[in-house]
Short mmCIF file of C-alpha atoms in Angstrom, two decimals:
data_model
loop_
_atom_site.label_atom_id
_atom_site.label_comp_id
_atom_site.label_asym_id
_atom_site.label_seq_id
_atom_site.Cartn_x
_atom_site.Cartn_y
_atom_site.Cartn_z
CA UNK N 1 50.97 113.45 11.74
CA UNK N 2 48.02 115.40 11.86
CA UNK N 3 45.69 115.10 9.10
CA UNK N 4 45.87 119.26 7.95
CA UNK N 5 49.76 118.39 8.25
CA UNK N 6 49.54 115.54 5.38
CA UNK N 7 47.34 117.17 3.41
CA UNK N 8 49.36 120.38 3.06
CA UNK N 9 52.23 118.66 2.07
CA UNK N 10 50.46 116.18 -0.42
CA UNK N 11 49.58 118.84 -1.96
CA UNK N 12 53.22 120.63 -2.00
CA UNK N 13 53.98 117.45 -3.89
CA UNK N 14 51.34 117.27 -6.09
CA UNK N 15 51.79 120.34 -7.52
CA UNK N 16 55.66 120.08 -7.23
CA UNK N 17 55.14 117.40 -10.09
CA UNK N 18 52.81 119.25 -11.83
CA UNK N 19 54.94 121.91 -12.52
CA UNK N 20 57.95 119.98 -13.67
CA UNK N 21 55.37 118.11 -16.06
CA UNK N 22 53.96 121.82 -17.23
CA UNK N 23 57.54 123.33 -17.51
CA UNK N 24 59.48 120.38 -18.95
CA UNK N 25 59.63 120.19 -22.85
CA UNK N 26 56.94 116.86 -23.43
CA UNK N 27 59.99 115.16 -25.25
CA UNK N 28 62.21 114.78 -22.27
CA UNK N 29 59.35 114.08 -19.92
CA UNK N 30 58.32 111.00 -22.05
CA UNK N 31 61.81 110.09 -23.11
CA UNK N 32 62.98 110.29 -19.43
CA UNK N 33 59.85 108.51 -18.13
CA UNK N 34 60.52 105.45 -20.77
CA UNK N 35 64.07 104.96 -19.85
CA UNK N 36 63.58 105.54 -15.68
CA UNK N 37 63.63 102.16 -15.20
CA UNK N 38 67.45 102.51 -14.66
CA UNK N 39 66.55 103.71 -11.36
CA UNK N 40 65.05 101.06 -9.72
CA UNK N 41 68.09 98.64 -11.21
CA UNK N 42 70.80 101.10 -9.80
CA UNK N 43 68.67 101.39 -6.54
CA UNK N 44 69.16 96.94 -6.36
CA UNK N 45 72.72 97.18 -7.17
CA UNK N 46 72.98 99.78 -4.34
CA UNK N 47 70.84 97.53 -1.78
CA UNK N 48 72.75 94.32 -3.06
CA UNK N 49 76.45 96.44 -2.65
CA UNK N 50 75.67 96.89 0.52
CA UNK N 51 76.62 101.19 0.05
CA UNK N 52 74.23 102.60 2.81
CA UNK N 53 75.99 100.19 5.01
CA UNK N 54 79.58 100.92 3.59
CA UNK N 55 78.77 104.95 4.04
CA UNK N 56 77.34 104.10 7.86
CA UNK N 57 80.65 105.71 9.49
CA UNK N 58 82.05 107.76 6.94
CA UNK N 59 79.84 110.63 7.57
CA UNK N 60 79.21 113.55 5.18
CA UNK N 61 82.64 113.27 3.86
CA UNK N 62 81.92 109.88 2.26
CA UNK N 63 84.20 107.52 0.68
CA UNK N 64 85.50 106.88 -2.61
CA UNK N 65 83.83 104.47 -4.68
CA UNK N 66 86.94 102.26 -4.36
CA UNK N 67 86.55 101.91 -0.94
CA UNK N 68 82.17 101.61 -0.95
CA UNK N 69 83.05 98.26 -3.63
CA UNK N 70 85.75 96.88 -1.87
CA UNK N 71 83.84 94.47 0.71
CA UNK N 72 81.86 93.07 -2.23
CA UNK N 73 84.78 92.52 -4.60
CA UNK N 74 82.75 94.07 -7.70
CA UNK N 75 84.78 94.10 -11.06
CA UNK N 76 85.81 97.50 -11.76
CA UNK N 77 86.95 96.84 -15.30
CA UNK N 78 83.73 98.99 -16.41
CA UNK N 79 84.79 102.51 -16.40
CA UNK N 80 84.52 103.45 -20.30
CA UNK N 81 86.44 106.11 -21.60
CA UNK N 82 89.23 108.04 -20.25
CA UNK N 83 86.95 111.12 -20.17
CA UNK N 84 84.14 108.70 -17.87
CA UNK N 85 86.76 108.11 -15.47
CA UNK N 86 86.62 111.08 -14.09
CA UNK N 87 82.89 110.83 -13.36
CA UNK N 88 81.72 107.04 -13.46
CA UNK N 89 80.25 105.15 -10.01
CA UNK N 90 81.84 102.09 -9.92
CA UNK N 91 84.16 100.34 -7.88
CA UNK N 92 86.46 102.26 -10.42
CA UNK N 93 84.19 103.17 -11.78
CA UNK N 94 80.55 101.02 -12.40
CA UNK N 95 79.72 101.91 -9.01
CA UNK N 96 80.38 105.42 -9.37
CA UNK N 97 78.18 105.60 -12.42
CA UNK N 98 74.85 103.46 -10.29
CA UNK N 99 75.69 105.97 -7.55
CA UNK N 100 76.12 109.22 -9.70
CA UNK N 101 72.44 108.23 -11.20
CA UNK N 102 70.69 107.68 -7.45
CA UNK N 103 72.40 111.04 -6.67
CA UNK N 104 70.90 112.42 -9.14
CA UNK N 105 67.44 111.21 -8.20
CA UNK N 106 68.78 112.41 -4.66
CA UNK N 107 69.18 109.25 -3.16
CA UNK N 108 73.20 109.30 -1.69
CA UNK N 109 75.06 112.39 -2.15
CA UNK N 110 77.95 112.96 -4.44
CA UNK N 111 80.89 115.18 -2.61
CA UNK N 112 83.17 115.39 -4.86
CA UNK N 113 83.71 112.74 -8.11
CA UNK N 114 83.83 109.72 -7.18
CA UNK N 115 83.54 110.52 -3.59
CA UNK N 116 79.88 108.98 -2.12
CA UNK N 117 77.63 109.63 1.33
CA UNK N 118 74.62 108.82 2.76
CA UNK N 119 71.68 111.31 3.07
CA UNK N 120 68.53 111.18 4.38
CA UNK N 121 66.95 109.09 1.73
CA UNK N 122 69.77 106.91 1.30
CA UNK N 123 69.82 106.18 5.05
CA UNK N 124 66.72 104.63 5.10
CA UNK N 125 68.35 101.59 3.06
CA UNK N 126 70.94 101.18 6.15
CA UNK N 127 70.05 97.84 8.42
CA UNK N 128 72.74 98.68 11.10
CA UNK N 129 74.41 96.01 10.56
CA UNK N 130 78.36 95.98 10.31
CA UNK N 131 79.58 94.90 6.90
CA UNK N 132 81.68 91.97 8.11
CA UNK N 133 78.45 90.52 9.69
CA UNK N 134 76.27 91.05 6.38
CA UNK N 135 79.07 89.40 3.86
CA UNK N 136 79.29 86.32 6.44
CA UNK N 137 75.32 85.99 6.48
CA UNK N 138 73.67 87.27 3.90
CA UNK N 139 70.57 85.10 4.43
CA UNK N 140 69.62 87.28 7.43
CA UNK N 141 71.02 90.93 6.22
CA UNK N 142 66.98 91.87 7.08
CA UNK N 143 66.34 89.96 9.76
CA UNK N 144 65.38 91.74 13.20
CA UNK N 145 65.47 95.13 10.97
CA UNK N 146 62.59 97.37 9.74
CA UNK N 147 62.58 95.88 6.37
CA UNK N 148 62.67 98.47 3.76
CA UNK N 149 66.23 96.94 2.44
CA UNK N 150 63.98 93.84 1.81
CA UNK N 151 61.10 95.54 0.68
CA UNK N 152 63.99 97.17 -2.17
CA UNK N 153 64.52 94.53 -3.34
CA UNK N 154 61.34 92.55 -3.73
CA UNK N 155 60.28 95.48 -5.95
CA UNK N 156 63.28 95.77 -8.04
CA UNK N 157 64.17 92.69 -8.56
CA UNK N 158 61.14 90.16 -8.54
CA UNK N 159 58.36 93.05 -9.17
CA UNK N 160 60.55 95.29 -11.85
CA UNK N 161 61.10 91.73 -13.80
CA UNK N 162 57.44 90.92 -13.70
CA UNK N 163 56.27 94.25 -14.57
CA UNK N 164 58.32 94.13 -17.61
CA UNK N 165 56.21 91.18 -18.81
CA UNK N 166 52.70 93.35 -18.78
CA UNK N 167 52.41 94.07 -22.19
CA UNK N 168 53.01 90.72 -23.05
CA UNK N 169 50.84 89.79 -21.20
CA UNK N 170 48.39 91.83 -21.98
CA UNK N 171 48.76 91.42 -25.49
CA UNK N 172 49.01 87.43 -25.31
CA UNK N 173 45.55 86.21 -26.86
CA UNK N 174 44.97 83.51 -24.42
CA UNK N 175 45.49 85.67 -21.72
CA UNK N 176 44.18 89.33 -22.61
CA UNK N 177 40.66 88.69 -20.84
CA UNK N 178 41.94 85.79 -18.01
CA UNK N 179 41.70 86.80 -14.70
CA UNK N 180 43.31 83.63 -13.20
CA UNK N 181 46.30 83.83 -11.00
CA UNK N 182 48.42 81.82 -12.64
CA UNK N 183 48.28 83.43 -16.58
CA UNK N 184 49.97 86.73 -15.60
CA UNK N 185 53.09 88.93 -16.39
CA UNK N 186 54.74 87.17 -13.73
CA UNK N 187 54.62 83.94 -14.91
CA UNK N 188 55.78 85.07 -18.46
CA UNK N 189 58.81 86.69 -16.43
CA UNK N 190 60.36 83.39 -14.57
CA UNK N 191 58.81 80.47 -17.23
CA UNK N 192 56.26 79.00 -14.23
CA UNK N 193 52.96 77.86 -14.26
CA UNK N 194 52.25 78.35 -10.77
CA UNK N 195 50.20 81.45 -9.16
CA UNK N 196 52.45 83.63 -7.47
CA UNK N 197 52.62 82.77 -3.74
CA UNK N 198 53.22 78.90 -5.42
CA UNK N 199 56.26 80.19 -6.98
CA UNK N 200 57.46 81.85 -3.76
CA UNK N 201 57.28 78.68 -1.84
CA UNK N 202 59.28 76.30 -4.08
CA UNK N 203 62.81 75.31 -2.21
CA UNK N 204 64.54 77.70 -4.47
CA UNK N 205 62.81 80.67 -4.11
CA UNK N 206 63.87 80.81 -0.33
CA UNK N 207 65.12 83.81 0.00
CA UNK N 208 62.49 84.77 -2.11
CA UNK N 209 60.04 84.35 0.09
CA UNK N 210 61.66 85.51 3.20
CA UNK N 211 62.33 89.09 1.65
CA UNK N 212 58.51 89.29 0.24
CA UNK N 213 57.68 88.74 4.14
CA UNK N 214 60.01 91.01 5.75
CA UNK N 215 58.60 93.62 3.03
CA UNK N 216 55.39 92.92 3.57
CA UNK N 217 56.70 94.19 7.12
CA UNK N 218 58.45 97.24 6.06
CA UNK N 219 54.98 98.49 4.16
CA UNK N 220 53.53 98.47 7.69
CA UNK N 221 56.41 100.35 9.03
CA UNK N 222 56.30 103.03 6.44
CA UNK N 223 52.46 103.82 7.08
CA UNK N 224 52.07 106.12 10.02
CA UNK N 225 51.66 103.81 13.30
CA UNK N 226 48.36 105.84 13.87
CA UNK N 227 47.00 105.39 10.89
CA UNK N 228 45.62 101.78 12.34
CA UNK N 229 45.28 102.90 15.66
CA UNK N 230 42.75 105.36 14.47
CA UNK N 231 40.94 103.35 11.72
CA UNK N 232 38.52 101.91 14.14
CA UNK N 233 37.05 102.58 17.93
CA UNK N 234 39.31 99.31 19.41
CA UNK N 235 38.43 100.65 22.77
CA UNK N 236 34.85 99.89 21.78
CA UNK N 237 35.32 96.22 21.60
CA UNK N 238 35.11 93.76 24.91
CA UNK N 239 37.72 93.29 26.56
CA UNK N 240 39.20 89.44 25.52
CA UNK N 241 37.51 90.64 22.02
CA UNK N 242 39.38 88.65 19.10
CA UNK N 243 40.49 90.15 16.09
CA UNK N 244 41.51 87.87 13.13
CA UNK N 245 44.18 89.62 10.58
CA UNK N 246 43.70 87.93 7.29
CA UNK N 247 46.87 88.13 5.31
CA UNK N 248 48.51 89.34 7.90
CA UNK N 249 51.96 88.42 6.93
CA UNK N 250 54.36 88.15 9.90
CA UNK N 251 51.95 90.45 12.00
CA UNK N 252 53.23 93.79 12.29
CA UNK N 253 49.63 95.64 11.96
CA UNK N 254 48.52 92.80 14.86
CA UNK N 255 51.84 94.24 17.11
CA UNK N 256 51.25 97.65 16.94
CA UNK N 257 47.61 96.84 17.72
CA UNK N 258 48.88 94.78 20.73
CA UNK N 259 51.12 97.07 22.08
CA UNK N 260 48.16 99.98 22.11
CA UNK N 261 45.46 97.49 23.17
CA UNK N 262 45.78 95.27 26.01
CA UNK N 263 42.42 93.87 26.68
CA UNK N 264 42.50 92.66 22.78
CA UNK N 265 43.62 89.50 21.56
CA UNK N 266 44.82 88.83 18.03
CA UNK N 267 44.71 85.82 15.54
CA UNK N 268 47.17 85.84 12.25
CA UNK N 269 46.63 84.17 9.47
CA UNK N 270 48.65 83.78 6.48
CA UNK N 271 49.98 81.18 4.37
CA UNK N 272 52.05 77.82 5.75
CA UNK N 273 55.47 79.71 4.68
CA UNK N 274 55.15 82.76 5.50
CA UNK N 275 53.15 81.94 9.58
CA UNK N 276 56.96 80.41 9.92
CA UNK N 277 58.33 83.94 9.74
CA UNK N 278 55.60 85.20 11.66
CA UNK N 279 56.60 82.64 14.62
CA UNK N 280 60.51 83.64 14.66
CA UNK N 281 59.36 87.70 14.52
CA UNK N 282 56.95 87.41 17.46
CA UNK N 283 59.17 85.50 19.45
CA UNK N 284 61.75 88.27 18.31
CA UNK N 285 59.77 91.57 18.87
CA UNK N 286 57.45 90.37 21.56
CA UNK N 287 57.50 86.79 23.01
CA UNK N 288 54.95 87.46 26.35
CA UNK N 289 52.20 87.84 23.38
CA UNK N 290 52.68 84.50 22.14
CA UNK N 291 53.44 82.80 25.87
CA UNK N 292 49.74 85.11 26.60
CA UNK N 293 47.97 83.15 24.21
CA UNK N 294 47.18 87.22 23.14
CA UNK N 295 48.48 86.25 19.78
CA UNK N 296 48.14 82.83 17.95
CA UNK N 297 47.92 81.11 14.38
CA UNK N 298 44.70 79.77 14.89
CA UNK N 299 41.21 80.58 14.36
CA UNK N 300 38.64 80.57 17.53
CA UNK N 301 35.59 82.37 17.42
CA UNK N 302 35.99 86.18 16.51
CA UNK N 303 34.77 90.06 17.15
CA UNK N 304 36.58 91.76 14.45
CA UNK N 305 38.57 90.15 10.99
CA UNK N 306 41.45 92.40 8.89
CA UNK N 307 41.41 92.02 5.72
CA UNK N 308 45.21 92.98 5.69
CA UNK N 309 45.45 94.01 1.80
CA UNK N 310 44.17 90.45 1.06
CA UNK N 311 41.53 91.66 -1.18
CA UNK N 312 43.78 92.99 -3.56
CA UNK N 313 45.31 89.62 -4.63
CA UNK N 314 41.44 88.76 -5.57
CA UNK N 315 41.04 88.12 -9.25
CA UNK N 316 37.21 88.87 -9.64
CA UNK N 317 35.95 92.00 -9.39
CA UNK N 318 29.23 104.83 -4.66
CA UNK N 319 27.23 104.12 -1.96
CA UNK N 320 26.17 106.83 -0.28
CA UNK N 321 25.20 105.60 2.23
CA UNK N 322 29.03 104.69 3.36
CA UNK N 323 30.51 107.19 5.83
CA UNK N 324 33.67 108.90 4.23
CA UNK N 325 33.52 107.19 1.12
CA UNK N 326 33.81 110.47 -0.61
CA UNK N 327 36.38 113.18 -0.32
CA UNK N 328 37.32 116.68 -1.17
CA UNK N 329 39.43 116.85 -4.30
CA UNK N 330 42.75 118.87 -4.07
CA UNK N 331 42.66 122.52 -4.82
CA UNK N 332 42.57 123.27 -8.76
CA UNK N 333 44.38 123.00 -10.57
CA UNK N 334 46.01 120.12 -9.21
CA UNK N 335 44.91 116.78 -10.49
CA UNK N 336 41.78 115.61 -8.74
CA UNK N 337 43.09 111.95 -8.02
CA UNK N 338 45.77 113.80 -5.87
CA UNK N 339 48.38 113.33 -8.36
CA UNK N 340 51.87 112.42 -7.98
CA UNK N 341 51.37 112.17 -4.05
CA UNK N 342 49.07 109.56 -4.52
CA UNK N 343 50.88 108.06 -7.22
CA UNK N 344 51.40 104.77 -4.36
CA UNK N 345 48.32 103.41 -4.97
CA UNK N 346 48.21 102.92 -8.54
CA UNK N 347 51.49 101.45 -8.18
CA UNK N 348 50.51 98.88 -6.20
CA UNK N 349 47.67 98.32 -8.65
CA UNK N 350 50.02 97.57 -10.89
CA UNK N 351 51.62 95.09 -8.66
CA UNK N 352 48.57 93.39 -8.11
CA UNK N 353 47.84 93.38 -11.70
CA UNK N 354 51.33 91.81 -12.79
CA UNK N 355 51.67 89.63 -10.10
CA UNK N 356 48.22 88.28 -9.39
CA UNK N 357 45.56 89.40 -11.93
CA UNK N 358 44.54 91.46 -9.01
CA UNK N 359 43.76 94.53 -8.42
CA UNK N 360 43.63 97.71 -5.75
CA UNK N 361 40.21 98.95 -5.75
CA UNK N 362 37.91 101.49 -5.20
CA UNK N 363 35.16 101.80 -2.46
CA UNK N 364 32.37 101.37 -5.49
CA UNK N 365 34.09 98.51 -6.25
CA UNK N 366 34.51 97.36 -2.30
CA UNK N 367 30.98 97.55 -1.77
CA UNK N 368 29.63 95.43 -4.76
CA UNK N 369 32.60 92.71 -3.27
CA UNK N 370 31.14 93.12 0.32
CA UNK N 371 27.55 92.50 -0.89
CA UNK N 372 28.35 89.12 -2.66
CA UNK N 373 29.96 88.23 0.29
CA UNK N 374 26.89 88.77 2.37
CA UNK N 375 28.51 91.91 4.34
CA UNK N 376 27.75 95.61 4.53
CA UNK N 377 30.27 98.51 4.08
CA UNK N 378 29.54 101.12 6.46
CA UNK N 379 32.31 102.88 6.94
CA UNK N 380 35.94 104.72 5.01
CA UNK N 381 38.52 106.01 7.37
CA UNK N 382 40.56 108.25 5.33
CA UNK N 383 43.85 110.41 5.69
CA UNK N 384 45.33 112.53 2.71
CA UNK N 385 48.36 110.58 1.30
CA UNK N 386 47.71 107.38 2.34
CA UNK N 387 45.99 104.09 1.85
CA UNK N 388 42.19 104.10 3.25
CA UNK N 389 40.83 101.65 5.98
CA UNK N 390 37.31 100.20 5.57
CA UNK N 391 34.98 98.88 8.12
CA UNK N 392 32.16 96.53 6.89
CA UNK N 393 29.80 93.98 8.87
CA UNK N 394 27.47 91.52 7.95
CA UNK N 395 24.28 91.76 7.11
#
């Protein structure tokens, strides 16, 4: 998308937001804000119900809630009154009350009561998978897919339960001022004493695990493929050039990068557990790299290293002299941060935070990190709306 494209339409957003916030009564904005949550645990119930599936065939006419539940066998005993009958989601009638709330937060449409389709939101949680084939193996609902089903439920599920633990966190004496990776909301959340990725890894975490990969894969899918592709001259390097992606997960940033990139070759690293995955989705999405030798899971000598998100999970914390590391501000009298269009990356700071005692950062704050690690940042690649690439090299 081109860059006067994204901006224009951040900014449609933006101020989109603003004006509900200016119009609404404050009351209902912070009463509504406090009790969202419901949301994100209707939007798991949806994933885990299999409904974008269900909804695959039946069009814009939809089904009836009756039929959406049916595969999963979900009680329908729910309903409440009489008078909620007529409008709850249920299977009769829980369902239609999860549904009726993502409708309302436009995700699935609502044809008539009771009666449920997909739109072009709702879509998105759709694998493509027949139903019969997703009840018989659940385990691999995500596998050879995009992801984003996975990547729903990572964040509602283990994410929403951590995040509910920040306060307490936060508020614990012990742990109000510790920064280490194992004293976080998280660990309040499931009763652990292990960091985060620790936790993942134990036997029954499995599945676990293998979702928090596979979304780690849909987060690359969502960004714009050029967004990469432009972040650096690649054609500038040698050709045989290695690139090392640190915390690469199972490698989709390295396969877009091979695809585009043929005289490169391309190193992933990641933790024990997660390199497993990365082995089954090369082999999956393109086996001549790892046959090549243009891809591997070791670490020879290198031209270029990713640091794919890795320094966010880092628990220890302008130069003007750093090409694009400042920006023009949105047009007043939208917020200067961007506002609700960039609301994404203080999200994920909050991730960070809950999960790891980490933290997203700034490019202040990426510099002073750089210099202690004896490198120079020279340079931001940025693109309204979304995350920032930065180039540094040693001193």
């Amino acid at each position: 998308m081109a860059p006067d494209v994204r901006s224009a339409y951040s900014n449609v957003v933006a101020a989109a937001a603003q004006l509900i916030a200016s119009i609404r009564p404050p009351a209902s904005t912070i009463v509504i804000t406090a009790i969202q949550f419901h949301v994100p645990s209707c939007l798991r119930a949806a994933v885990e119900l299999h409904a974008a599936e269900v909804l695959r065939d039946a069009g814009l006419q939809g089904l009836h809630v009756k039929s959406i539940a049916a595969p999963t066998g979900v009680y329908s005993g729910k309903l409440g009154t009489k008078l909620a009958k007529l409008y709850a989601f249920s299977i009769n009638g829980t369902p239609a009350r999860i549904l009726r709330l993502l409708a309302t937060n436009h995700i699935f449409t609502e044809v008539s009561p009771d009666v449920f389709a997909n739109n072009r939101i709702s879509s998105l949680l759709d694998t493509g998978k027949p139903i019969e084939e997703i009840i018989n193996s659940p385990q691999d609902k995500y596998h050879g897919t995009v992801g984003i089903g996975a990547l729903i439920e990572h964040a509602t599920d283990d994410a929403f339960k951590t995040s509910s633990f920040l306060t307490d966190a936060l508020t614990d004496p012990k742990w109000t001022s510790s920064e280490e990776p194992n004293q976080t909301a998280l660990n309040l959340a499931f009763k652990t004493d292990l960091t985060a990725f620790e936790w993942f890894e134990l036997p029954e975490n499995a599945r676990r695990l293998r979702w928090f990969g596979l979304a780690m894969k849909a987060n690359q899918e969502m960004t714009p493929q050029d967004e990469i592709l432009g972040g650096f001259e690649w054609k500038s390097l040698p050709p045989g050039a290695v690139i090392v992606d640190v915390g690469g997960g199972i490698g989709s940033m390295c396969l877009t990068l091979t695809k585009a990139h043929g005289h490169l070759s391309f190193v992933l690293q990641d933790r024990e557990a997660i390199i497993k995955d990365a082995v089954k989705f090369w082999e999956s999405e393109f086996p001549f790299a790892i046959i090549s030798g243009r891809i591997t899971m070791q670490r020879p000598k290198t031209q270029l290293v990713i640091l794919d998100s890795i320094v966010s999970y880092a628990c220890r914390e302008p130069s003007s002299s750093i090409t694009g590391s400042s920006f023009p501000p949105p047009p007043a009298p939208l917020l200067a941060n961007g506002g609700y269009a960039n609301s994404r990356g203080y999200l994920m700071d909050m991730q960070m935070l809950t999960g790891f005692n980490g933290s997203e950062r700034t490019v202040p704050q990426f510099d002073k990190i750089f210099d202690e690690g004896g490198w120079k940042l020279v340079k931001v690649h940025r693109r309204p709306g979304t995350f920032s690439h930065i180039i540094g090299v040693p001193k």
